[in-house]
PDB file of C-alpha atoms in Angstrom:
ATOM      1  CA  MET A   2     -43.209   8.335  44.993  1.00  0.00           C
ATOM      2  CA  VAL A   3     -43.764   6.496  41.753  1.00  0.00           C
ATOM      3  CA  ALA A   4     -47.590   6.837  41.287  1.00  0.00           C
ATOM      4  CA  SER A   5     -47.867   3.737  39.050  1.00  0.00           C
ATOM      5  CA  ALA A   6     -46.338   1.455  41.731  1.00  0.00           C
ATOM      6  CA  ASN A   7     -49.752   0.499  42.864  1.00  0.00           C
ATOM      7  CA  LEU A   8     -50.737  -0.842  39.449  1.00  0.00           C
ATOM      8  CA  ALA A   9     -50.347  -4.433  38.241  1.00  0.00           C
ATOM      9  CA  TYR A  10     -48.468  -3.134  35.225  1.00  0.00           C
ATOM     10  CA  SER A  11     -45.708  -0.588  35.747  1.00  0.00           C
ATOM     11  CA  ALA A  12     -44.416   1.183  32.691  1.00  0.00           C
ATOM     12  CA  GLN A  13     -41.301   2.169  34.527  1.00  0.00           C
ATOM     13  CA  ALA A  14     -40.400  -1.400  35.549  1.00  0.00           C
ATOM     14  CA  ASP A  15     -41.113  -2.567  31.956  1.00  0.00           C
ATOM     15  CA  HIS A  16     -38.986   0.141  30.612  1.00  0.00           C
ATOM     16  CA  LEU A  17     -36.139  -0.540  33.014  1.00  0.00           C
ATOM     17  CA  LEU A  18     -36.195  -4.308  32.662  1.00  0.00           C
ATOM     18  CA  GLY A  19     -36.466  -4.361  28.915  1.00  0.00           C
ATOM     19  CA  ARG A  20     -33.861  -1.665  27.963  1.00  0.00           C
ATOM     20  CA  GLU A  21     -30.108  -1.683  28.633  1.00  0.00           C
ATOM     21  CA  ASP A  22     -29.928   1.948  27.266  1.00  0.00           C
ATOM     22  CA  SER A  23     -32.799   3.313  29.511  1.00  0.00           C
ATOM     23  CA  PRO A  24     -31.930   6.897  30.797  1.00  0.00           C
ATOM     24  CA  PHE A  25     -33.041   5.654  34.248  1.00  0.00           C
ATOM     25  CA  TRP A  26     -29.850   3.680  34.396  1.00  0.00           C
ATOM     26  CA  ASP A  27     -27.867   6.939  34.902  1.00  0.00           C
ATOM     27  CA  ASP A  28     -27.721   8.695  38.221  1.00  0.00           C
ATOM     28  CA  LEU A  29     -27.973  12.383  37.305  1.00  0.00           C
ATOM     29  CA  LYS A  30     -26.456  13.383  40.714  1.00  0.00           C
ATOM     30  CA  THR A  31     -23.151  12.033  39.901  1.00  0.00           C
ATOM     31  CA  PRO A  32     -20.661  13.372  37.269  1.00  0.00           C
ATOM     32  CA  GLN A  33     -20.034   9.982  35.601  1.00  0.00           C
ATOM     33  CA  LYS A  34     -22.534   8.197  33.490  1.00  0.00           C
ATOM     34  CA  GLU A  35     -23.666   4.841  35.239  1.00  0.00           C
ATOM     35  CA  ASP A  36     -24.947   1.778  33.482  1.00  0.00           C
ATOM     36  CA  LYS A  37     -27.423  -0.958  34.415  1.00  0.00           C
ATOM     37  CA  PRO A  38     -24.904  -3.185  36.356  1.00  0.00           C
ATOM     38  CA  ALA A  39     -23.560  -0.164  38.284  1.00  0.00           C
ATOM     39  CA  ILE A  40     -27.130   0.997  39.315  1.00  0.00           C
ATOM     40  CA  LEU A  41     -28.255  -2.557  40.129  1.00  0.00           C
ATOM     41  CA  ALA A  42     -25.169  -3.114  42.284  1.00  0.00           C
ATOM     42  CA  ARG A  43     -25.691   0.176  44.113  1.00  0.00           C
ATOM     43  CA  SER A  44     -29.358  -0.583  44.623  1.00  0.00           C
ATOM     44  CA  LEU A  45     -28.616  -3.985  46.017  1.00  0.00           C
ATOM     45  CA  ALA A  46     -26.033  -2.619  48.483  1.00  0.00           C
ATOM     46  CA  ALA A  47     -28.518   0.124  49.534  1.00  0.00           C
ATOM     47  CA  ALA A  48     -31.230  -2.542  49.986  1.00  0.00           C
ATOM     48  CA  ILE A  49     -29.051  -4.687  52.207  1.00  0.00           C
ATOM     49  CA  THR A  50     -28.081  -1.682  54.250  1.00  0.00           C
ATOM     50  CA  ALA A  51     -31.716  -0.701  54.676  1.00  0.00           C
ATOM     51  CA  GLY A  52     -32.575  -4.328  55.575  1.00  0.00           C
ATOM     52  CA  ASP A  53     -29.862  -4.435  58.152  1.00  0.00           C
ATOM     53  CA  SER A  54     -31.087  -1.282  59.794  1.00  0.00           C
ATOM     54  CA  GLN A  55     -34.733  -2.481  59.707  1.00  0.00           C
ATOM     55  CA  LEU A  56     -34.465  -6.219  60.194  1.00  0.00           C
ATOM     56  CA  GLY A  57     -31.052  -6.678  61.752  1.00  0.00           C
ATOM     57  CA  SER A  58     -27.807  -8.143  60.309  1.00  0.00           C
ATOM     58  CA  ASP A  59     -28.964 -11.871  60.380  1.00  0.00           C
ATOM     59  CA  HIS A  60     -30.075 -12.089  56.864  1.00  0.00           C
ATOM     60  CA  LYS A  61     -31.516 -15.553  57.342  1.00  0.00           C
ATOM     61  CA  ALA A  62     -34.027 -14.136  59.892  1.00  0.00           C
ATOM     62  CA  TRP A  63     -35.342 -11.569  57.514  1.00  0.00           C
ATOM     63  CA  GLN A  64     -39.064 -11.838  56.704  1.00  0.00           C
ATOM     64  CA  TRP A  65     -40.981  -9.792  54.225  1.00  0.00           C
ATOM     65  CA  GLY A  66     -44.013  -9.727  56.582  1.00  0.00           C
ATOM     66  CA  LYS A  67     -41.960  -7.793  59.232  1.00  0.00           C
ATOM     67  CA  LEU A  68     -41.650  -4.946  56.771  1.00  0.00           C
ATOM     68  CA  HIS A  69     -44.867  -5.357  54.690  1.00  0.00           C
ATOM     69  CA  ARG A  70     -47.930  -5.215  57.034  1.00  0.00           C
ATOM     70  CA  TYR A  71     -51.601  -4.886  56.866  1.00  0.00           C
ATOM     71  CA  ASN A  72     -53.214  -2.161  59.110  1.00  0.00           C
ATOM     72  CA  TRP A  73     -56.943  -1.581  59.404  1.00  0.00           C
ATOM     73  CA  THR A  74     -57.490   2.053  60.313  1.00  0.00           C
ATOM     74  CA  ALA A  75     -60.947   3.091  61.642  1.00  0.00           C
ATOM     75  CA  GLN A  76     -62.744   5.464  59.247  1.00  0.00           C
ATOM     76  CA  GLY A  77     -63.132   8.157  61.914  1.00  0.00           C
ATOM     77  CA  ASN A  78     -59.354   8.073  62.481  1.00  0.00           C
ATOM     78  CA  GLN A  79     -58.840   8.710  58.669  1.00  0.00           C
ATOM     79  CA  LEU A  80     -61.029  11.683  58.845  1.00  0.00           C
ATOM     80  CA  ALA A  81     -59.366  13.051  61.935  1.00  0.00           C
ATOM     81  CA  LYS A  82     -56.032  12.703  60.257  1.00  0.00           C
ATOM     82  CA  ALA A  83     -57.232  14.524  57.233  1.00  0.00           C
ATOM     83  CA  LEU A  84     -58.511  17.359  59.452  1.00  0.00           C
ATOM     84  CA  GLY A  85     -55.220  17.558  61.351  1.00  0.00           C
ATOM     85  CA  GLU A  86     -56.763  16.263  64.553  1.00  0.00           C
ATOM     86  CA  SER A  87     -55.551  13.546  66.780  1.00  0.00           C
ATOM     87  CA  SER A  88     -57.053  10.152  66.167  1.00  0.00           C
ATOM     88  CA  ASN A  89     -58.132   7.343  68.491  1.00  0.00           C
ATOM     89  CA  SER A  90     -55.540   4.574  67.687  1.00  0.00           C
ATOM     90  CA  SER A  91     -57.251   2.110  69.907  1.00  0.00           C
ATOM     91  CA  LEU A  92     -59.775   1.615  67.159  1.00  0.00           C
ATOM     92  CA  ASN A  93     -57.254   0.694  64.663  1.00  0.00           C
ATOM     93  CA  ARG A  94     -56.181  -3.040  64.143  1.00  0.00           C
ATOM     94  CA  GLY A  95     -52.636  -4.293  63.167  1.00  0.00           C
ATOM     95  CA  PRO A  96     -50.098  -4.394  62.196  1.00  0.00           C
ATOM     96  CA  PHE A  97     -50.330  -7.965  60.751  1.00  0.00           C
ATOM     97  CA  PRO A  98     -47.636  -9.545  58.564  1.00  0.00           C
ATOM     98  CA  ALA A  99     -48.527  -9.257  54.848  1.00  0.00           C
ATOM     99  CA  GLY A 100     -47.319 -11.259  51.946  1.00  0.00           C
ATOM    100  CA  GLY A 101     -47.048 -10.391  48.234  1.00  0.00           C
ATOM    101  CA  ASP A 102     -47.173  -6.984  46.521  1.00  0.00           C
ATOM    102  CA  GLN A 103     -49.029  -5.361  43.775  1.00  0.00           C
ATOM    103  CA  SER A 104     -48.230  -7.974  41.265  1.00  0.00           C
ATOM    104  CA  THR A 105     -49.301 -11.094  43.312  1.00  0.00           C
ATOM    105  CA  LEU A 106     -52.692 -12.823  43.134  1.00  0.00           C
ATOM    106  CA  ASN A 107     -53.656 -11.806  46.592  1.00  0.00           C
ATOM    107  CA  THR A 108     -52.598  -8.123  45.916  1.00  0.00           C
ATOM    108  CA  SER A 109     -51.169  -6.096  48.743  1.00  0.00           C
ATOM    109  CA  ALA A 110     -49.698  -3.116  47.099  1.00  0.00           C
ATOM    110  CA  TYR A 111     -47.360  -0.591  48.859  1.00  0.00           C
ATOM    111  CA  SER A 112     -46.271   2.834  47.729  1.00  0.00           C
ATOM    112  CA  TRP A 113     -42.745   2.988  46.285  1.00  0.00           C
ATOM    113  CA  GLY A 114     -40.515   5.475  48.129  1.00  0.00           C
ATOM    114  CA  GLN A 115     -42.497   5.183  51.383  1.00  0.00           C
ATOM    115  CA  ASP A 116     -42.643   2.338  53.950  1.00  0.00           C
ATOM    116  CA  PHE A 117     -43.754  -1.132  52.864  1.00  0.00           C
ATOM    117  CA  ASP A 118     -47.210  -1.141  54.647  1.00  0.00           C
ATOM    118  CA  ALA A 119     -49.964  -2.561  52.423  1.00  0.00           C
ATOM    119  CA  ARG A 120     -51.915   0.308  50.948  1.00  0.00           C
ATOM    120  CA  SER A 121     -54.322  -1.662  48.704  1.00  0.00           C
ATOM    121  CA  VAL A 122     -55.777  -4.971  49.571  1.00  0.00           C
ATOM    122  CA  PRO A 123     -58.862  -6.876  48.358  1.00  0.00           C
ATOM    123  CA  ALA A 124     -61.850  -5.679  50.515  1.00  0.00           C
ATOM    124  CA  LEU A 125     -63.819  -8.683  49.475  1.00  0.00           C
ATOM    125  CA  ARG A 126     -62.774 -12.103  48.299  1.00  0.00           C
ATOM    126  CA  ILE A 127     -65.380 -14.428  46.570  1.00  0.00           C
ATOM    127  CA  ILE A 128     -65.153 -17.991  45.336  1.00  0.00           C
ATOM    128  CA  VAL A 129     -67.928 -19.412  43.205  1.00  0.00           C
ATOM    129  CA  ASP A 130     -68.106 -23.137  42.683  1.00  0.00           C
ATOM    130  CA  PHE A 131     -71.038 -23.843  40.326  1.00  0.00           C
ATOM    131  CA  GLY A 132     -70.977 -27.432  41.090  1.00  0.00           C
ATOM    132  CA  LEU A 133     -72.469 -26.942  44.543  1.00  0.00           C
ATOM    133  CA  ASN A 134     -75.976 -26.215  45.608  1.00  0.00           C
ATOM    134  CA  GLU A 135     -74.625 -23.110  47.543  1.00  0.00           C
ATOM    135  CA  PRO A 136     -71.899 -22.039  45.120  1.00  0.00           C
ATOM    136  CA  LEU A 137     -70.860 -18.789  46.835  1.00  0.00           C
ATOM    137  CA  MET A 138     -68.008 -18.364  49.533  1.00  0.00           C
ATOM    138  CA  GLY A 139     -66.541 -15.256  50.618  1.00  0.00           C
ATOM    139  CA  GLN A 140     -64.828 -13.135  53.236  1.00  0.00           C
ATOM    140  CA  SER A 141     -64.501  -9.462  53.916  1.00  0.00           C
ATOM    141  CA  GLY A 142     -61.598  -7.553  55.395  1.00  0.00           C
ATOM    142  CA  ALA A 143     -62.175  -6.045  58.906  1.00  0.00           C
ATOM    143  CA  GLY A 144     -65.686  -7.085  59.749  1.00  0.00           C
ATOM    144  CA  GLN A 145     -69.258  -6.364  59.271  1.00  0.00           C
ATOM    145  CA  SER A 146     -69.648  -3.362  61.491  1.00  0.00           C
ATOM    146  CA  GLY A 147     -68.016   0.056  61.596  1.00  0.00           C
ATOM    147  CA  ASN A 148     -69.294   0.439  65.180  1.00  0.00           C
ATOM    148  CA  PRO A 149     -66.355  -0.157  67.714  1.00  0.00           C
ATOM    149  CA  ALA A 150     -68.963  -1.240  70.313  1.00  0.00           C
ATOM    150  CA  SER A 151     -70.158  -4.099  68.126  1.00  0.00           C
ATOM    151  CA  PRO A 152     -68.812  -7.715  68.496  1.00  0.00           C
ATOM    152  CA  HIS A 153     -68.442  -7.654  64.759  1.00  0.00           C
ATOM    153  CA  TYR A 154     -66.283  -4.508  64.585  1.00  0.00           C
ATOM    154  CA  ALA A 155     -63.128  -6.449  63.651  1.00  0.00           C
ATOM    155  CA  ASN A 156     -64.310 -10.153  63.517  1.00  0.00           C
ATOM    156  CA  GLY A 157     -63.260 -10.544  59.971  1.00  0.00           C
ATOM    157  CA  ILE A 158     -59.571  -9.835  60.255  1.00  0.00           C
ATOM    158  CA  GLU A 159     -58.392 -13.289  61.574  1.00  0.00           C
ATOM    159  CA  PRO A 160     -60.391 -15.255  59.037  1.00  0.00           C
ATOM    160  CA  TRP A 161     -59.273 -12.812  56.328  1.00  0.00           C
ATOM    161  CA  LEU A 162     -55.607 -13.308  57.272  1.00  0.00           C
ATOM    162  CA  LYS A 163     -55.996 -17.177  57.392  1.00  0.00           C
ATOM    163  CA  ALA A 164     -58.054 -17.223  54.110  1.00  0.00           C
ATOM    164  CA  GLN A 165     -61.012 -18.804  55.913  1.00  0.00           C
ATOM    165  CA  TYR A 166     -64.202 -18.380  53.757  1.00  0.00           C
ATOM    166  CA  MET A 167     -67.700 -18.636  54.782  1.00  0.00           C
ATOM    167  CA  SER A 168     -70.600 -19.855  52.854  1.00  0.00           C
ATOM    168  CA  ILE A 169     -72.889 -17.209  51.642  1.00  0.00           C
ATOM    169  CA  PRO A 170     -76.283 -18.877  51.072  1.00  0.00           C
ATOM    170  CA  LEU A 171     -78.369 -18.003  48.175  1.00  0.00           C
ATOM    171  CA  GLN A 172     -81.289 -20.584  48.658  1.00  0.00           C
ATOM    172  CA  PRO A 173     -84.056 -19.298  50.922  1.00  0.00           C
ATOM    173  CA  GLN A 174     -84.192 -22.516  52.945  1.00  0.00           C
ATOM    174  CA  ASN A 175     -80.549 -21.996  53.994  1.00  0.00           C
ATOM    175  CA  LEU A 176     -80.770 -18.326  54.926  1.00  0.00           C
ATOM    176  CA  GLU A 177     -82.066 -18.891  58.609  1.00  0.00           C
ATOM    177  CA  GLN A 178     -79.415 -21.423  59.282  1.00  0.00           C
ATOM    178  CA  ALA A 179     -76.604 -19.124  58.219  1.00  0.00           C
ATOM    179  CA  PHE A 180     -77.999 -15.844  59.488  1.00  0.00           C
ATOM    180  CA  GLY A 181     -80.447 -16.700  62.167  1.00  0.00           C
ATOM    181  CA  LYS A 182     -84.055 -15.546  62.672  1.00  0.00           C
ATOM    182  CA  GLN A 183     -83.384 -11.965  63.483  1.00  0.00           C
ATOM    183  CA  ARG A 184     -84.276  -9.540  60.593  1.00  0.00           C
ATOM    184  CA  LEU A 185     -83.985  -5.831  60.038  1.00  0.00           C
ATOM    185  CA  THR A 186     -86.482  -4.560  57.613  1.00  0.00           C
ATOM    186  CA  LEU A 187     -85.912  -1.174  56.088  1.00  0.00           C
ATOM    187  CA  THR A 188     -88.979   0.679  54.657  1.00  0.00           C
ATOM    188  CA  PRO A 189     -88.590   3.793  52.688  1.00  0.00           C
ATOM    189  CA  GLY A 190     -90.173   6.710  54.263  1.00  0.00           C
ATOM    190  CA  LYS A 191     -92.886   8.866  52.723  1.00  0.00           C
TER     191      LYS A 191
END
């Protein structure tokens, strides 16, 4: 895996695209010295072969979102996986088709050399329009609760996928309308 593949700037890509004489253009596993056109042709043929095996031979039906997907994994499942225990996949959400990559505005980076599943996505999106009385709109990823029994456990996924923002009121007179009358007050213990 190329570690910097998750970054917006990739020194490897810059080096490869900017230099005809890059040492990366030679496959050290072969006796002959390849050049940029040979490696690009080989890479394109390998990509088409991989696409055929993963998406079928009808190239017009290929869709990036069938390979590149969002998955929301429950935090407990991540811990179980790290400890080598089985996880409860019923708590996970996805896969959902993803667009873009690490270099697009709505970033959805994947790890080079692995599958194309999104590994890094915006957890919170915010839009501020200072011309409005309530200038703040936002959305979060999975939802407002890490509790699978809560109705808010994954209620943010669909609006997140559809880029549906909600107003986040800042003026006191608008708080009750947006959030209701119920309040939880936390008081530090002594």
